[in-house]
Short mmCIF file of C-alpha atoms and ligand atoms in Angstrom, two decimals:
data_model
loop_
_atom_site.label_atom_id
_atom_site.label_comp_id
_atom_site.label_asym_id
_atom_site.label_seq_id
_atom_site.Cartn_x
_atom_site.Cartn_y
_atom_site.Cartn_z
CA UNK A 5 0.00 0.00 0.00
CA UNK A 6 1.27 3.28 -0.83
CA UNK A 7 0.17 6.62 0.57
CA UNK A 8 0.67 9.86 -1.22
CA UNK A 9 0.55 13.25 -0.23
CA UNK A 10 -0.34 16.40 -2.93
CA UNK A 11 1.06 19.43 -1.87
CA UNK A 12 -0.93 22.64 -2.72
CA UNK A 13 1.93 24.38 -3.77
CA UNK A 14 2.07 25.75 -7.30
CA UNK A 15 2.91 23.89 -10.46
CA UNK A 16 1.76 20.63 -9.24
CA UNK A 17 0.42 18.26 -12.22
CA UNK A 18 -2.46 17.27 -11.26
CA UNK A 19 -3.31 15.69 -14.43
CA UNK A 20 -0.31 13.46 -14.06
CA UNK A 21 -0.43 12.17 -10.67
CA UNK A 22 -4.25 11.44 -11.20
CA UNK A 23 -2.98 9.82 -14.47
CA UNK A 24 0.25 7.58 -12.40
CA UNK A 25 -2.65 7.04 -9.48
CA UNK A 26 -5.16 5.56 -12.17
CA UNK A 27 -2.46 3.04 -13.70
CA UNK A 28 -1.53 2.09 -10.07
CA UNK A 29 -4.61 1.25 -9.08
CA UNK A 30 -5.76 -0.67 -12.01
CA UNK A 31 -2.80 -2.94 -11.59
CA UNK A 32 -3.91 -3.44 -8.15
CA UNK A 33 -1.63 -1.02 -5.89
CA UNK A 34 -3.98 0.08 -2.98
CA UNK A 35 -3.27 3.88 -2.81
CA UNK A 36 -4.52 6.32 -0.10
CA UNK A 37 -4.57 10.10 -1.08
CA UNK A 38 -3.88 12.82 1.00
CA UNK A 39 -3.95 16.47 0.56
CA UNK A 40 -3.09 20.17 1.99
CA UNK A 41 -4.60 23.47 0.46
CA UNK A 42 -2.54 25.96 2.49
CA UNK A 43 -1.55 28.24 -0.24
CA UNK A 44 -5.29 28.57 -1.48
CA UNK A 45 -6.85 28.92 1.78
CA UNK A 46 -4.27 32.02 2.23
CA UNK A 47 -5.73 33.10 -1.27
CA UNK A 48 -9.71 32.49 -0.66
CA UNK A 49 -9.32 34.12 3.41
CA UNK A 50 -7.94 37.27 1.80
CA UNK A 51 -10.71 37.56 -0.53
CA UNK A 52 -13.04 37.00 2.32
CA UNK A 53 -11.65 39.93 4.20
CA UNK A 54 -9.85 37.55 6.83
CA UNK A 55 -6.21 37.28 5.91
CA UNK A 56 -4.38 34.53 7.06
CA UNK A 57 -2.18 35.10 10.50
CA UNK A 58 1.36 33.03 10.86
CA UNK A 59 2.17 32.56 14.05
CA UNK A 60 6.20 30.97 15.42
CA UNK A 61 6.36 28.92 18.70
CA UNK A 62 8.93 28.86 21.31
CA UNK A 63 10.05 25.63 19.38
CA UNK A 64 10.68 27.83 16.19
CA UNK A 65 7.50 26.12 13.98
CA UNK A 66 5.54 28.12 12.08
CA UNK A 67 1.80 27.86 11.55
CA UNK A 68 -1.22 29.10 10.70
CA UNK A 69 -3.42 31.12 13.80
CA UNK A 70 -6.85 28.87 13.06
CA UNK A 71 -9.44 31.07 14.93
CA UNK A 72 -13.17 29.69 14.56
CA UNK A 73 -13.49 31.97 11.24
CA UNK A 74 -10.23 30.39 9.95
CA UNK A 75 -11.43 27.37 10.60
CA UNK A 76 -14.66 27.60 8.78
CA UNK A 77 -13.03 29.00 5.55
CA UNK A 78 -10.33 26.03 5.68
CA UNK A 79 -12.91 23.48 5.95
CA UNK A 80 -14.54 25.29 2.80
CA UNK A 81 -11.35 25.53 0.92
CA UNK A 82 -9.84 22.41 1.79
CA UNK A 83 -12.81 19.58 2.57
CA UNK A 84 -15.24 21.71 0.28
CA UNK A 85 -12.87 22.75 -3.14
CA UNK A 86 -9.67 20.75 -3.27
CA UNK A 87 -11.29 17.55 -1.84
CA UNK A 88 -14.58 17.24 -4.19
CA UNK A 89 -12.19 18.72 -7.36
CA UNK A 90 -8.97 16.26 -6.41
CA UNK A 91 -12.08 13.18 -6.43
CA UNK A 92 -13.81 14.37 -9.58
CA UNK A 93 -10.25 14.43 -11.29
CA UNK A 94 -9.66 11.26 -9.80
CA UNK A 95 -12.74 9.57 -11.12
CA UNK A 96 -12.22 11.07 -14.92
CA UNK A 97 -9.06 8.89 -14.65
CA UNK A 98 -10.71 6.18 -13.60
CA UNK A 99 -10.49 5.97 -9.86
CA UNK A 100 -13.10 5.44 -7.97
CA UNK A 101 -12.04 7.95 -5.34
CA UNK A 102 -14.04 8.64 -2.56
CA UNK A 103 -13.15 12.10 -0.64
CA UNK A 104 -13.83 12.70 3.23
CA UNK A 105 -11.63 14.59 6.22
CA UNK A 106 -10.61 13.28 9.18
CA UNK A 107 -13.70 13.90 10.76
CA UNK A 108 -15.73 11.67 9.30
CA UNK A 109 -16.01 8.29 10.89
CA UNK A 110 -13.53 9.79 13.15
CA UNK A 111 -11.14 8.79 10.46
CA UNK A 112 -8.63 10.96 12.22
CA UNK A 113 -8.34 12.42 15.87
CA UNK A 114 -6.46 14.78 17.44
CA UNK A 115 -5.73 16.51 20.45
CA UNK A 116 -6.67 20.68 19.90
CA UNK A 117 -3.60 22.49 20.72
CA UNK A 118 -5.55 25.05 23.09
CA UNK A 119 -3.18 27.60 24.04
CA UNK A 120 0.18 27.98 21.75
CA UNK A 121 2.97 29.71 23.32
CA UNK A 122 3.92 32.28 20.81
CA UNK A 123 7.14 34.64 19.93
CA UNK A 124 5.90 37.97 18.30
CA UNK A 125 7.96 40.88 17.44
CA UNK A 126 10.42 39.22 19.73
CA UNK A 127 7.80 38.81 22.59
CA UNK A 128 6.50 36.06 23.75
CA UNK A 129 2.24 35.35 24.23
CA UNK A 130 -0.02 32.52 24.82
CA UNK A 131 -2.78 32.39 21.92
CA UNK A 132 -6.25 31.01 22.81
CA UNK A 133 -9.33 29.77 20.68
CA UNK A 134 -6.83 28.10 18.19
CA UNK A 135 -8.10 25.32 16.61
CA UNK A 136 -5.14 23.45 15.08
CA UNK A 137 -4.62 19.81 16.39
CA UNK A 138 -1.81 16.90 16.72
CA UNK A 139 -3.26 13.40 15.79
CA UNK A 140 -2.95 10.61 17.94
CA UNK A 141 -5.33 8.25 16.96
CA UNK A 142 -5.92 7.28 12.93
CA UNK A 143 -9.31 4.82 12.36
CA UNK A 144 -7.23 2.35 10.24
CA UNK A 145 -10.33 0.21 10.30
CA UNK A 146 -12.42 2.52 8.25
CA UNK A 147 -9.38 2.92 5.82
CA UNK A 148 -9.37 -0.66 5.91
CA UNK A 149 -13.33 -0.85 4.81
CA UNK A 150 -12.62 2.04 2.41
CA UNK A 151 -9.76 -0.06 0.62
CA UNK A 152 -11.62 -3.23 0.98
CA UNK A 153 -14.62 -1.87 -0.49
CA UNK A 154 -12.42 -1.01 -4.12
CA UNK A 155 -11.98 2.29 -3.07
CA UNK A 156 -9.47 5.35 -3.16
CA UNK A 157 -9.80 7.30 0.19
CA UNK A 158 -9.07 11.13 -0.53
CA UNK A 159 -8.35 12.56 2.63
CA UNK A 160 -8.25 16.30 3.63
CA UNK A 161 -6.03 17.85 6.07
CA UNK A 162 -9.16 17.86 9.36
CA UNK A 163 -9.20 16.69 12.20
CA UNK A 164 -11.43 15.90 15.54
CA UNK A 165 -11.19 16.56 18.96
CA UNK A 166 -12.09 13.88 21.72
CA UNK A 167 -15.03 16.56 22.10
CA UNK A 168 -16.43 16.53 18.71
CA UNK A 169 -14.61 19.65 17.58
CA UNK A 170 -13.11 19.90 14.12
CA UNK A 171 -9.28 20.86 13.99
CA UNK A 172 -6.66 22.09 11.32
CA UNK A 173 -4.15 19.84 11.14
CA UNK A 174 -0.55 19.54 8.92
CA UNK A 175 -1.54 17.43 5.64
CA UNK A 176 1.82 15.91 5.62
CA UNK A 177 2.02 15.21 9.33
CA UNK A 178 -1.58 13.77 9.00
CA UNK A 179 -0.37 11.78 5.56
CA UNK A 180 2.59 10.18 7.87
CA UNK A 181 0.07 9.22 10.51
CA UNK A 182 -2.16 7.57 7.99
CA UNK A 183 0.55 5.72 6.58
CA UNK A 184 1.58 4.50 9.64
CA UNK A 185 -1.66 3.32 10.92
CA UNK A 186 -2.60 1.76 7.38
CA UNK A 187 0.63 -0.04 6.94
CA UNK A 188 2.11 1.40 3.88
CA UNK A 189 5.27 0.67 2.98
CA UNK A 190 5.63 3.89 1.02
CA UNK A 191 4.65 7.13 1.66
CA UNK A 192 5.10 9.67 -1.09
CA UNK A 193 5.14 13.66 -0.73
CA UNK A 194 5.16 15.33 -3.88
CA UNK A 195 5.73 18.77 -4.02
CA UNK A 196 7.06 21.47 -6.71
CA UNK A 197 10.62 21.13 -5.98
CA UNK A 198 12.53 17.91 -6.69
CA UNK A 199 13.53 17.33 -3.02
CA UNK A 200 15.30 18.37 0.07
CA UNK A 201 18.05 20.02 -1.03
CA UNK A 202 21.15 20.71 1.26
CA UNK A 203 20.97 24.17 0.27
CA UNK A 204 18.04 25.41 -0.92
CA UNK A 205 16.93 26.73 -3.99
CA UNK A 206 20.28 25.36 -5.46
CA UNK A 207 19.24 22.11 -7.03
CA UNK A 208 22.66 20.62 -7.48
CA UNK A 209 22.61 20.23 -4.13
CA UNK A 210 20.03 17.84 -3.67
CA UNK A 211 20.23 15.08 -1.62
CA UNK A 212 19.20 12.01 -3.12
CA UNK A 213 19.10 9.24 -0.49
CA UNK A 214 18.79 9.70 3.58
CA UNK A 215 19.26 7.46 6.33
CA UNK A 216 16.85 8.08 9.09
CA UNK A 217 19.76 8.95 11.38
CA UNK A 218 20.27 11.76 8.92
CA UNK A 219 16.66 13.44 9.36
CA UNK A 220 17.58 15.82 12.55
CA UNK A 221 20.46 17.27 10.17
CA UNK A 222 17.82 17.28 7.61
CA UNK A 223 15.82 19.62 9.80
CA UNK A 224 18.42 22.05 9.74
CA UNK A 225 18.75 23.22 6.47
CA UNK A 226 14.68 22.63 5.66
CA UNK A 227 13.06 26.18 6.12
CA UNK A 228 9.75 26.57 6.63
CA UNK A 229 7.36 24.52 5.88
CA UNK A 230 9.48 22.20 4.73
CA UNK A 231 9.86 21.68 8.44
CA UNK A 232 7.26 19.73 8.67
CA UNK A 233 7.41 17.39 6.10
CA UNK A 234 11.02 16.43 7.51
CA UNK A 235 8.91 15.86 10.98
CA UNK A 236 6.74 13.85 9.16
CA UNK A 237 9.20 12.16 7.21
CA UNK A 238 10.62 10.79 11.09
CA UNK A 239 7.22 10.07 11.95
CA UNK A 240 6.02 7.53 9.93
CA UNK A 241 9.29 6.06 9.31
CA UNK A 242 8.75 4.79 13.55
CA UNK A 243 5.24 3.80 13.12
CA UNK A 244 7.03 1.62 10.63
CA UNK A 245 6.62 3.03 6.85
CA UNK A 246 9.98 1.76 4.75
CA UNK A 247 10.54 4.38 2.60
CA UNK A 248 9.45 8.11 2.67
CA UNK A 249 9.94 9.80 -1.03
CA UNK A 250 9.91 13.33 -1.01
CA UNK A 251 9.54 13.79 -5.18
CA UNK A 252 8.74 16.18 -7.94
CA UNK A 253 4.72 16.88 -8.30
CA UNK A 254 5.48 18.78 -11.75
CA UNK A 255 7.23 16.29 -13.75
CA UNK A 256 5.07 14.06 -16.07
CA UNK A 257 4.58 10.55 -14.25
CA UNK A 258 5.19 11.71 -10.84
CA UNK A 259 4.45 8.53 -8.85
CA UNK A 260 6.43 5.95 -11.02
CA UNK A 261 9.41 8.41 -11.22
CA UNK A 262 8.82 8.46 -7.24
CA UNK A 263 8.65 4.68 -6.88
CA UNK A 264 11.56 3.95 -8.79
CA UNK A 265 13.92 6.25 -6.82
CA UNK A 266 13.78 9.80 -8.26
CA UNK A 267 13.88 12.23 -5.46
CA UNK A 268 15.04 12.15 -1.68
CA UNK A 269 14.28 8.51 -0.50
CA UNK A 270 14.46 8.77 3.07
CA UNK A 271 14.87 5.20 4.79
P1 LIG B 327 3.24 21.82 -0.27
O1 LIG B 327 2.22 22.88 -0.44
O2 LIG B 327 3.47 20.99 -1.48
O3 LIG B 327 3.10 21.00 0.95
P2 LIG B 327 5.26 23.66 0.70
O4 LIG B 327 5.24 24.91 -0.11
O5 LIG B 327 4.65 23.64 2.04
O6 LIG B 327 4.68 22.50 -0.19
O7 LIG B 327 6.76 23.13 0.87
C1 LIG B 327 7.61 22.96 -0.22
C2 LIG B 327 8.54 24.15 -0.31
O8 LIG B 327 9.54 24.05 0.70
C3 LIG B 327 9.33 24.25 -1.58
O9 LIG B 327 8.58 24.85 -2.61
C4 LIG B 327 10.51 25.14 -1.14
O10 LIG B 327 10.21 26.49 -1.42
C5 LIG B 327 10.55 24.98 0.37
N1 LIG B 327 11.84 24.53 0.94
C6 LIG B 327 12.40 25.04 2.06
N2 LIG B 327 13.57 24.46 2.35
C7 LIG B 327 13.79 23.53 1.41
C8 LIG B 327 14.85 22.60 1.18
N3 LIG B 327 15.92 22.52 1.98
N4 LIG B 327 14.75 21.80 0.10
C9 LIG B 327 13.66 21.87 -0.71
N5 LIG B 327 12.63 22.73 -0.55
C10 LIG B 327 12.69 23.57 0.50
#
């Protein structure tokens, strides 16, 4: 079983990955879709009049400030648009995907981070009434049913509280959590650059294969948001995942390039 995460950044080939996904699962692969929508939720909040509000913890992470308006307009963006579009491309190519968020089925639960400890303008605050979460629990049972059932799960990046509450949580975090708790052997994040690169933007400098024991170097030179996928990358790789891929969403046949080694293959 292979998991794969879809990055909202821009340039991503849909087409292709939808394409690679389609021939995968007609020979049988059982594949399990995740997916973010950070950059268009940033997009459709500003529209709204509600621009999106980055906030950096003690720890040096950054995320997004998910007050109960931020929340709503995520859950439109990402459960509402990317989800029903990513299925409907999905089923053009002849994948009978089927699209739900963490919350359903309690498919994925976290714990609500309720007060973040904050640095701002070189200050340090305690925000309230965020509603981002960590997972701790995945419902590998319904992913189980899902798969069983000849089905593509397409999962967006929401979570639930023990309380009922829905929470933001990181796609490629959540993607390593689902891997883990399904299984996979494989979990691939595509994005629009080719990989982790030792010195980033300069692509010569990419690093091509990574021993676990390298990934806490690896969070050194990964800025920003690629943070997290480094996190994640250590994540699933102890809940037992063999191989995390971080690959190239924008190249034609993104998956099989992944698959057969093209990118960073962390192990
Ligand atoms: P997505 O939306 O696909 O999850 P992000 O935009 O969150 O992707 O993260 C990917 C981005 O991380 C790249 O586009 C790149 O700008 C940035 N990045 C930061 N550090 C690195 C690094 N060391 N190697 C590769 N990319 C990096």
């Amino acid at each position: 079983m292979i998991v794969v995460k879809i990055g909202g950044a821009q340039g991503v080939n849909l087409d292709a990955i939808c394409a690679d996904a389609a021939q995968l699962v007609a020979s049988g692969q059982q594949l399990i879709v995740v997916h973010g929508g950070s950059a268009e939720t940033n997009e459709i909040s500003t529209r709204l009049g509600h621009p999106p509000r980055f906030v950096t913890s003690t720890s040096g992470y950054t995320s997004r400030y998910t007050d109960r308006q931020t929340l709503e307009i995520f859950a439109m963006v990402t459960n509402g648009k990317i989800n029903t579009l990513l299925v409907e491309r999905l089923q053009k190519a002849g994948v009978n995907a089927c699209g739900l968020s963490g919350l359903d089925g309690r498919l994925m639960m976290a714990r609500r981070k309720d007060a973040i400890r904050v640095v701002e303008n070189g200050r340090q605050m305690m925000l309230r009434d965020d509603y981002t979460g960590k997972i701790e629990q995945v419902n590998s049972l319904l992913i189980s049913l899902l798969l069983s059932a000849g089905l593509t799960p397409v999962i967006a990046p929401l979570a639930i509280s023990p309380s009922g509450e829905a929470l933001n949580v990181d796609a490629d975090r959540a993607a390593a959590m689902v891997a883990g708790a399904a299984g996979a052997q494989q979990l691939i994040i595509l994005t629009n650059v080719p990989g982790l690169m030792r010195s980033f933007p300069d692509e010569s400098t990419l690093i091509d294969r990574l021993p676990k024991t390298g990934l806490e170097q690896a969070l050194s030179f990964a800025e920003g948001r690629m943070k997290k996928k480094v996190l994640g990358a250590c994540e699933a790789l102890d809940l037992g995942v063999q191989q995390v891929i971080f690959a190239d969403g924008r190249i034609e046949h993104p998956l099989q390039a992944a698959m057969a080694g093209r990118g960073t293959v962390i192990a």
